[in-house]
Amino acid sequence: MRVFLLLCLLLIGNATPYQQVNIMDALKKYDIMMAESSDDSDEDNEDDEKDYDDDDDKDENCPVGCHCSPRVMQCSDQGLISVPEKIPEETQMLELQNNDITEIKEDDLKGLNRLYALVLINNKISKIHPKAFQRNTDHLRLLYLSYNLLLEIPANLPRNLLELRLHENRISRIQTNAFNGLRNLHVLELGANPLANSGIELGAFNGALTLYVGMAEAKLTAVPKDLPSSITELNLDYNKISKVETEDLIRYKTLQRLRLGFNQIKFVENGSFVSIPNIREIHLENNRLKKVPPGLSSLRNLRGIYLHGNKISKVGVNDFCPTQLNVKKDLYTGISLFANPVKYLDIQPATFRCVTTRRGVQLGNFRKRK
């Protein structure tokens, strides 16, 4: 069951970060996830078999306008300006998205000792009390705060969080020790915030471990160098990064997927990818590269490299594949080079000798913009 829970969370982490959470569609899967918590509870498992229907709305403890099911309370699209006062103590999933809540007060979550998921997407929250998450949040694993008005990372975040989503707020600064103690994170989403490199204070990620970090659609001009060393996926799409240097990735030795698409990258320094030997997928599409980045042929686990929409005019026979036949390398499943000014007839067939099939290479036609 623990393995299943991890897989569910990783699937959610790979989903679009700003996608609205549909609680009712997730209830069945959520029930399976929550079955793991039965080891710490004396409650009967009979509730797990109950159907979620409109009759549950008759619960006298359910706030007006909300939908209450066993362990789940939905109050989306109700025009709420604050967190409801009467929330059943057994609530494990609290969904308050698409309201007008402006603040999370100190006692808003008081008494919710079993709370597992808190969804506050698309509100007007600009202030969260420093002690709001200090009480009774030992079981809180999923905290969704995307599409709000936060200016900085909330203080004293629950230590056991698995997912923290802060996509599209107004965060321009990540303070020192902002994520201290968060050693179980699978997903940390910070995309679409006005965050520049100078806004990431030294030690901002001290004591934090996470698998995925998303900082797309920000104002970064370089790859951040002080992110958790545990990351396996880094999303930096749609920034203003102009180059990749050898020191940029040296900290991220476990990285498996790197997204640098839609930046302004003109140069990748030789040896930049040496420190990420486990990398399986690199996105460099829609940049300003004039040649294939060096060092790709030495990455034995690399299976996808996306270079379309650049200014590459020449492709060498050894740009992608090892020169020695006895070197073990995973075969490519995808190499994209379309929308580049390269003359495809000049590319030697042996260039793609380590690709699974012909469909794994996408060349297409280059058309000059009018």
CSV table of C-alpha atoms in Angstrom, one decimal, residues 22-347:
chain,number,residue,atom,x,y,z
A,22,ASN,CA,-11.6,17.7,-9.0
A,23,ILE,CA,-12.3,16.3,-5.6
A,24,MET,CA,-15.2,14.1,-6.5
A,25,ASP,CA,-13.2,12.4,-9.3
A,26,ALA,CA,-10.4,11.8,-6.8
A,27,LEU,CA,-12.5,10.4,-3.9
A,28,LYS,CA,-12.2,6.8,-4.9
A,29,LYS,CA,-8.4,7.0,-5.4
A,30,TYR,CA,-8.2,9.1,-2.2
A,31,ASP,CA,-10.0,6.3,-0.2
A,32,ILE,CA,-7.4,3.8,-1.3
A,33,MET,CA,-4.6,6.2,-0.3
A,34,MET,CA,-6.2,6.8,3.1
A,35,ALA,CA,-6.6,3.1,3.7
A,36,GLU,CA,-2.9,3.2,4.7
A,37,SER,CA,-3.8,5.4,7.7
A,38,SER,CA,-6.0,2.6,9.2
A,39,ASP,CA,-3.0,1.3,11.1
A,40,ASP,CA,-3.1,4.4,13.2
A,41,SER,CA,-6.9,4.5,13.7
A,42,ASP,CA,-9.4,2.5,15.7
A,43,GLU,CA,-12.2,3.4,13.3
A,44,ASP,CA,-14.0,0.6,11.5
A,45,ASN,CA,-13.3,0.2,7.8
A,46,GLU,CA,-17.0,0.0,7.0
A,47,ASP,CA,-17.0,3.7,6.0
A,48,ASP,CA,-14.6,3.0,3.1
A,49,GLU,CA,-17.4,1.0,1.4
A,50,LYS,CA,-19.9,3.9,1.6
A,51,ASP,CA,-21.0,5.6,-1.7
A,52,TYR,CA,-20.7,9.3,-2.0
A,53,ASP,CA,-24.1,10.6,-2.9
A,54,ASP,CA,-26.2,13.6,-2.3
A,55,ASP,CA,-27.7,12.2,0.9
A,56,ASP,CA,-24.4,13.0,2.7
A,57,ASP,CA,-25.3,16.7,2.4
A,58,LYS,CA,-27.9,16.1,5.1
A,59,ASP,CA,-25.2,15.9,7.8
A,60,GLU,CA,-26.3,18.4,10.4
A,61,ASN,CA,-22.6,19.2,11.1
A,62,CYS,CA,-21.9,20.2,7.6
A,63,PRO,CA,-21.7,24.0,6.9
A,64,VAL,CA,-24.5,25.5,4.8
A,65,GLY,CA,-23.7,25.2,1.1
A,66,CYS,CA,-21.0,22.6,1.5
A,67,HIS,CA,-21.0,18.9,0.6
A,68,CYS,CA,-19.9,16.6,3.3
A,69,SER,CA,-19.0,12.9,2.8
A,70,PRO,CA,-17.2,10.6,5.2
A,71,ARG,CA,-13.9,12.3,6.0
A,72,VAL,CA,-14.3,14.8,3.1
A,73,MET,CA,-15.8,18.4,3.1
A,74,GLN,CA,-16.3,20.3,-0.1
A,75,CYS,CA,-17.0,24.0,-0.1
A,76,SER,CA,-15.9,25.2,-3.5
A,77,ASP,CA,-17.5,28.1,-5.4
A,78,GLN,CA,-19.5,29.3,-2.3
A,79,GLY,CA,-18.2,32.9,-2.2
A,80,LEU,CA,-16.6,32.3,1.2
A,81,ILE,CA,-14.4,35.1,2.6
A,82,SER,CA,-13.0,33.0,5.4
A,83,VAL,CA,-12.5,29.3,6.3
A,84,PRO,CA,-15.8,27.9,7.7
A,85,GLU,CA,-16.0,27.8,11.5
A,86,LYS,CA,-17.8,24.4,11.9
A,87,ILE,CA,-15.7,21.8,10.2
A,88,PRO,CA,-16.2,18.2,11.3
A,89,GLU,CA,-13.3,17.0,13.4
A,90,GLU,CA,-13.0,13.8,11.4
A,91,THR,CA,-12.4,15.7,8.2
A,92,GLN,CA,-9.3,14.4,6.3
A,93,MET,CA,-9.8,16.3,3.0
A,94,LEU,CA,-10.9,19.9,3.1
A,95,GLU,CA,-11.6,21.5,-0.3
A,96,LEU,CA,-12.1,25.3,-0.4
A,97,GLN,CA,-11.1,26.2,-3.9
A,98,ASN,CA,-12.7,29.0,-6.0
A,99,ASN,CA,-13.7,31.2,-3.2
A,100,ASP,CA,-12.8,34.7,-1.9
A,101,ILE,CA,-10.9,33.7,1.2
A,102,THR,CA,-8.3,36.4,2.0
A,103,GLU,CA,-6.5,35.0,5.1
A,104,ILE,CA,-5.8,31.8,7.0
A,105,LYS,CA,-6.0,32.7,10.7
A,106,GLU,CA,-4.3,31.1,13.6
A,107,ASP,CA,-7.2,28.9,14.7
A,108,ASP,CA,-8.8,28.2,11.3
A,109,LEU,CA,-7.5,24.6,11.4
A,110,LYS,CA,-7.8,24.1,15.1
A,111,GLY,CA,-9.1,20.7,16.1
A,112,LEU,CA,-8.6,19.1,12.6
A,113,ASN,CA,-6.2,16.5,13.9
A,114,ARG,CA,-6.8,14.1,11.0
A,115,LEU,CA,-6.5,16.6,8.1
A,116,TYR,CA,-4.6,15.0,5.2
A,117,ALA,CA,-5.3,17.3,2.3
A,118,LEU,CA,-6.1,21.1,2.2
A,119,VAL,CA,-7.1,22.6,-1.1
A,120,LEU,CA,-7.2,26.4,-1.3
A,121,ILE,CA,-6.7,26.9,-5.0
A,122,ASN,CA,-8.0,30.1,-6.6
A,123,ASN,CA,-8.8,32.3,-3.6
A,124,LYS,CA,-7.5,35.7,-2.6
A,125,ILE,CA,-5.2,34.7,0.2
A,126,SER,CA,-2.4,37.2,0.9
A,127,LYS,CA,-1.8,36.3,4.6
A,128,ILE,CA,-1.3,33.1,6.5
A,129,HIS,CA,-0.8,33.3,10.2
A,130,PRO,CA,2.7,32.0,11.3
A,131,LYS,CA,1.0,29.6,13.7
A,132,ALA,CA,-1.7,28.4,11.3
A,133,PHE,CA,0.1,25.2,10.5
A,134,GLN,CA,1.7,24.6,13.9
A,135,ARG,CA,-1.4,23.0,15.5
A,136,ASN,CA,-2.8,19.6,14.7
A,137,THR,CA,-1.2,19.3,11.3
A,138,ASP,CA,0.9,16.2,11.8
A,139,HIS,CA,-1.1,14.3,9.3
A,140,LEU,CA,-1.3,17.1,6.6
A,141,ARG,CA,0.4,15.8,3.5
A,142,LEU,CA,-1.1,17.8,0.6
A,143,LEU,CA,-1.3,21.6,0.7
A,144,TYR,CA,-2.5,23.3,-2.4
A,145,LEU,CA,-2.2,27.1,-2.4
A,146,SER,CA,-2.0,27.9,-6.1
A,147,TYR,CA,-3.7,30.9,-7.7
A,148,ASN,CA,-3.6,33.2,-4.6
A,149,LEU,CA,-1.9,36.5,-3.7
A,150,LEU,CA,0.9,35.3,-1.4
A,151,LEU,CA,4.1,37.4,-1.4
A,152,GLU,CA,6.3,34.8,0.3
A,153,ILE,CA,6.5,31.2,1.5
A,154,PRO,CA,4.2,30.5,4.4
A,155,ALA,CA,6.0,30.2,7.7
A,156,ASN,CA,6.2,27.0,9.8
A,157,LEU,CA,5.0,24.6,7.1
A,158,PRO,CA,3.9,21.1,8.3
A,159,ARG,CA,7.0,18.9,8.4
A,160,ASN,CA,5.3,15.8,6.9
A,161,LEU,CA,4.1,17.5,3.6
A,162,LEU,CA,4.3,15.4,0.5
A,163,GLU,CA,3.1,18.0,-1.9
A,164,LEU,CA,3.3,21.8,-1.7
A,165,ARG,CA,1.8,23.8,-4.6
A,166,LEU,CA,2.2,27.5,-4.7
A,167,HIS,CA,1.8,28.0,-8.5
A,168,GLU,CA,0.9,31.5,-9.7
A,169,ASN,CA,1.0,33.6,-6.6
A,170,ARG,CA,3.1,36.8,-6.2
A,171,ILE,CA,6.1,35.3,-4.5
A,172,SER,CA,9.3,37.2,-5.4
A,173,ARG,CA,11.4,36.1,-2.4
A,174,ILE,CA,12.2,32.7,-0.9
A,175,GLN,CA,13.5,33.4,2.6
A,176,THR,CA,16.3,31.5,4.3
A,177,ASN,CA,15.2,28.2,5.8
A,178,ALA,CA,11.8,28.6,4.1
A,179,PHE,CA,11.5,24.9,3.6
A,180,ASN,CA,13.5,23.7,6.6
A,181,GLY,CA,12.5,20.3,7.9
A,182,LEU,CA,10.5,19.3,4.8
A,183,ARG,CA,12.3,16.1,4.2
A,184,ASN,CA,9.4,14.1,2.7
A,185,LEU,CA,8.4,16.3,-0.2
A,186,HIS,CA,7.6,14.7,-3.6
A,187,VAL,CA,6.4,17.8,-5.3
A,188,LEU,CA,7.3,21.5,-4.8
A,189,GLU,CA,5.6,23.7,-7.3
A,190,LEU,CA,6.6,27.4,-7.5
A,191,GLY,CA,5.9,28.1,-11.1
A,192,ALA,CA,4.4,31.3,-12.5
A,193,ASN,CA,5.7,33.5,-9.6
A,194,PRO,CA,7.8,36.7,-10.2
A,195,LEU,CA,10.8,34.9,-8.8
A,196,ALA,CA,14.3,36.0,-9.9
A,197,ASN,CA,17.6,34.4,-8.9
A,198,SER,CA,18.3,37.3,-6.6
A,199,GLY,CA,15.1,36.5,-4.7
A,200,ILE,CA,16.3,33.1,-3.7
A,201,GLU,CA,18.1,33.7,-0.4
A,202,LEU,CA,21.1,31.7,0.6
A,203,GLY,CA,20.0,28.6,2.5
A,204,ALA,CA,16.4,28.9,1.3
A,205,PHE,CA,16.2,25.1,0.8
A,206,ASN,CA,18.3,24.1,3.9
A,207,GLY,CA,17.0,20.9,5.4
A,208,ALA,CA,14.6,20.1,2.5
A,209,LEU,CA,14.4,17.0,0.4
A,210,THR,CA,12.1,16.8,-2.7
A,211,LEU,CA,11.8,14.9,-5.9
A,212,TYR,CA,10.2,17.5,-8.2
A,213,VAL,CA,10.8,21.3,-8.2
A,214,GLY,CA,8.9,23.5,-10.6
A,215,MET,CA,10.0,27.0,-11.3
A,216,ALA,CA,8.6,27.6,-14.8
A,217,GLU,CA,7.2,30.9,-15.9
A,218,ALA,CA,9.3,32.9,-13.5
A,219,LYS,CA,12.0,35.5,-14.0
A,220,LEU,CA,15.1,33.3,-13.6
A,221,THR,CA,18.2,34.3,-15.7
A,222,ALA,CA,20.3,31.3,-14.6
A,223,VAL,CA,19.8,27.7,-13.3
A,224,PRO,CA,19.4,28.0,-9.5
A,225,LYS,CA,22.3,26.3,-7.8
A,226,ASP,CA,21.0,25.8,-4.3
A,227,LEU,CA,18.0,23.6,-4.8
A,228,PRO,CA,17.7,20.3,-2.9
A,229,SER,CA,20.3,17.9,-4.1
A,230,SER,CA,17.6,15.1,-4.0
A,231,ILE,CA,15.6,16.3,-7.0
A,232,THR,CA,14.9,13.9,-9.9
A,233,GLU,CA,12.9,16.4,-12.0
A,234,LEU,CA,13.5,20.2,-12.5
A,235,ASN,CA,11.2,22.3,-14.5
A,236,LEU,CA,12.6,25.7,-15.6
A,237,ASP,CA,10.6,26.2,-18.8
A,238,TYR,CA,9.6,29.8,-19.8
A,239,ASN,CA,12.3,31.7,-18.0
A,240,LYS,CA,15.1,34.0,-19.3
A,241,ILE,CA,18.0,31.7,-18.9
A,242,SER,CA,20.7,32.5,-21.5
A,243,LYS,CA,23.3,29.7,-20.9
A,244,VAL,CA,24.1,26.5,-19.1
A,245,GLU,CA,27.5,26.2,-17.4
A,246,THR,CA,29.3,23.3,-15.8
A,247,GLU,CA,28.6,24.5,-12.3
A,248,ASP,CA,24.9,24.9,-12.8
A,249,LEU,CA,24.0,21.2,-12.5
A,250,ILE,CA,26.8,19.8,-10.4
A,251,ARG,CA,24.7,19.6,-7.3
A,252,TYR,CA,21.9,17.6,-8.9
A,253,LYS,CA,23.5,14.2,-9.4
A,254,THR,CA,20.1,12.3,-9.2
A,255,LEU,CA,18.4,14.4,-11.9
A,256,GLN,CA,16.4,12.3,-14.4
A,257,ARG,CA,14.3,15.0,-16.2
A,258,LEU,CA,15.4,18.5,-17.0
A,259,ARG,CA,13.2,21.1,-18.6
A,260,LEU,CA,14.8,24.2,-20.0
A,261,GLY,CA,12.4,24.8,-22.9
A,262,PHE,CA,11.3,28.3,-24.0
A,263,ASN,CA,14.3,30.2,-22.6
A,264,GLN,CA,16.9,32.2,-24.3
A,265,ILE,CA,19.8,29.7,-24.2
A,266,LYS,CA,22.5,30.3,-26.7
A,267,PHE,CA,25.3,28.3,-25.2
A,268,VAL,CA,25.8,25.0,-23.3
A,269,GLU,CA,29.3,24.7,-21.9
A,270,ASN,CA,31.1,21.5,-22.6
A,271,GLY,CA,30.8,19.2,-19.5
A,272,SER,CA,27.6,20.7,-18.2
A,273,PHE,CA,25.8,17.3,-18.3
A,274,VAL,CA,28.7,15.2,-16.9
A,275,SER,CA,27.4,15.7,-13.3
A,276,ILE,CA,23.9,14.3,-14.2
A,277,PRO,CA,24.7,10.8,-15.4
A,278,ASN,CA,21.2,9.5,-14.6
A,279,ILE,CA,19.4,12.0,-16.8
A,280,ARG,CA,16.8,10.4,-19.1
A,281,GLU,CA,15.1,13.4,-20.7
A,282,ILE,CA,16.4,16.9,-21.6
A,283,HIS,CA,14.1,19.6,-23.0
A,284,LEU,CA,15.9,22.5,-24.7
A,285,GLU,CA,13.3,23.3,-27.3
A,286,ASN,CA,12.5,26.8,-28.4
A,287,ASN,CA,15.8,28.4,-27.4
A,288,ARG,CA,18.7,30.0,-29.5
A,289,LEU,CA,21.2,27.2,-29.8
A,290,LYS,CA,23.2,27.1,-32.9
A,291,LYS,CA,24.6,23.6,-32.5
A,292,VAL,CA,23.7,20.4,-30.6
A,293,PRO,CA,24.9,20.7,-27.0
A,294,PRO,CA,28.2,18.8,-26.4
A,295,GLY,CA,28.3,15.7,-24.2
A,296,LEU,CA,25.0,14.1,-25.1
A,297,SER,CA,26.7,10.9,-26.4
A,298,SER,CA,28.2,10.2,-23.0
A,299,LEU,CA,24.9,10.1,-21.2
A,300,ARG,CA,24.1,6.4,-21.1
A,301,ASN,CA,20.6,6.8,-19.7
A,302,LEU,CA,19.5,9.6,-22.0
A,303,ARG,CA,16.4,8.5,-24.0
A,304,GLY,CA,14.9,11.8,-25.0
A,305,ILE,CA,16.5,15.1,-26.2
A,306,TYR,CA,14.3,17.9,-27.5
A,307,LEU,CA,16.0,20.5,-29.6
A,308,HIS,CA,13.3,21.7,-32.0
A,309,GLY,CA,12.7,25.4,-32.5
A,310,ASN,CA,16.4,26.4,-32.2
A,311,LYS,CA,18.9,27.8,-34.7
A,312,ILE,CA,20.9,24.6,-35.3
A,313,SER,CA,22.4,24.5,-38.7
A,314,LYS,CA,24.6,21.4,-38.5
A,315,VAL,CA,24.4,18.0,-36.9
A,316,GLY,CA,27.5,15.8,-36.4
A,317,VAL,CA,27.6,12.1,-36.8
A,318,ASN,CA,28.7,11.6,-33.2
A,319,ASP,CA,26.5,14.3,-31.5
A,320,PHE,CA,24.1,11.8,-30.0
A,321,CYS,CA,25.6,8.3,-30.0
A,322,PRO,CA,28.8,6.9,-28.5
A,323,THR,CA,31.7,6.4,-30.9
A,324,GLN,CA,32.7,3.1,-29.3
A,325,LEU,CA,30.5,0.1,-30.2
A,326,ASN,CA,31.1,-1.6,-26.9
A,327,VAL,CA,29.7,1.2,-24.8
A,328,LYS,CA,26.3,0.4,-23.3
A,329,LYS,CA,23.7,3.1,-23.8
A,330,ASP,CA,19.9,3.2,-23.6
A,331,LEU,CA,18.4,3.7,-27.1
A,332,TYR,CA,16.8,7.0,-27.8
A,333,THR,CA,13.0,7.0,-28.0
A,334,GLY,CA,12.9,10.6,-29.1
A,335,ILE,CA,15.2,13.1,-30.8
A,336,SER,CA,13.5,16.2,-32.1
A,337,LEU,CA,15.2,18.6,-34.5
A,338,PHE,CA,12.4,20.1,-36.5
A,339,ALA,CA,12.1,23.9,-36.9
A,340,ASN,CA,15.9,24.3,-37.2
A,341,PRO,CA,17.8,25.6,-40.2
A,342,VAL,CA,19.7,22.4,-40.6
A,343,LYS,CA,20.0,20.8,-44.1
A,344,TYR,CA,18.6,17.4,-43.4
A,345,LEU,CA,20.2,15.8,-46.5
A,346,ASP,CA,23.6,16.7,-45.0
A,347,ILE,CA,22.9,14.6,-41.9
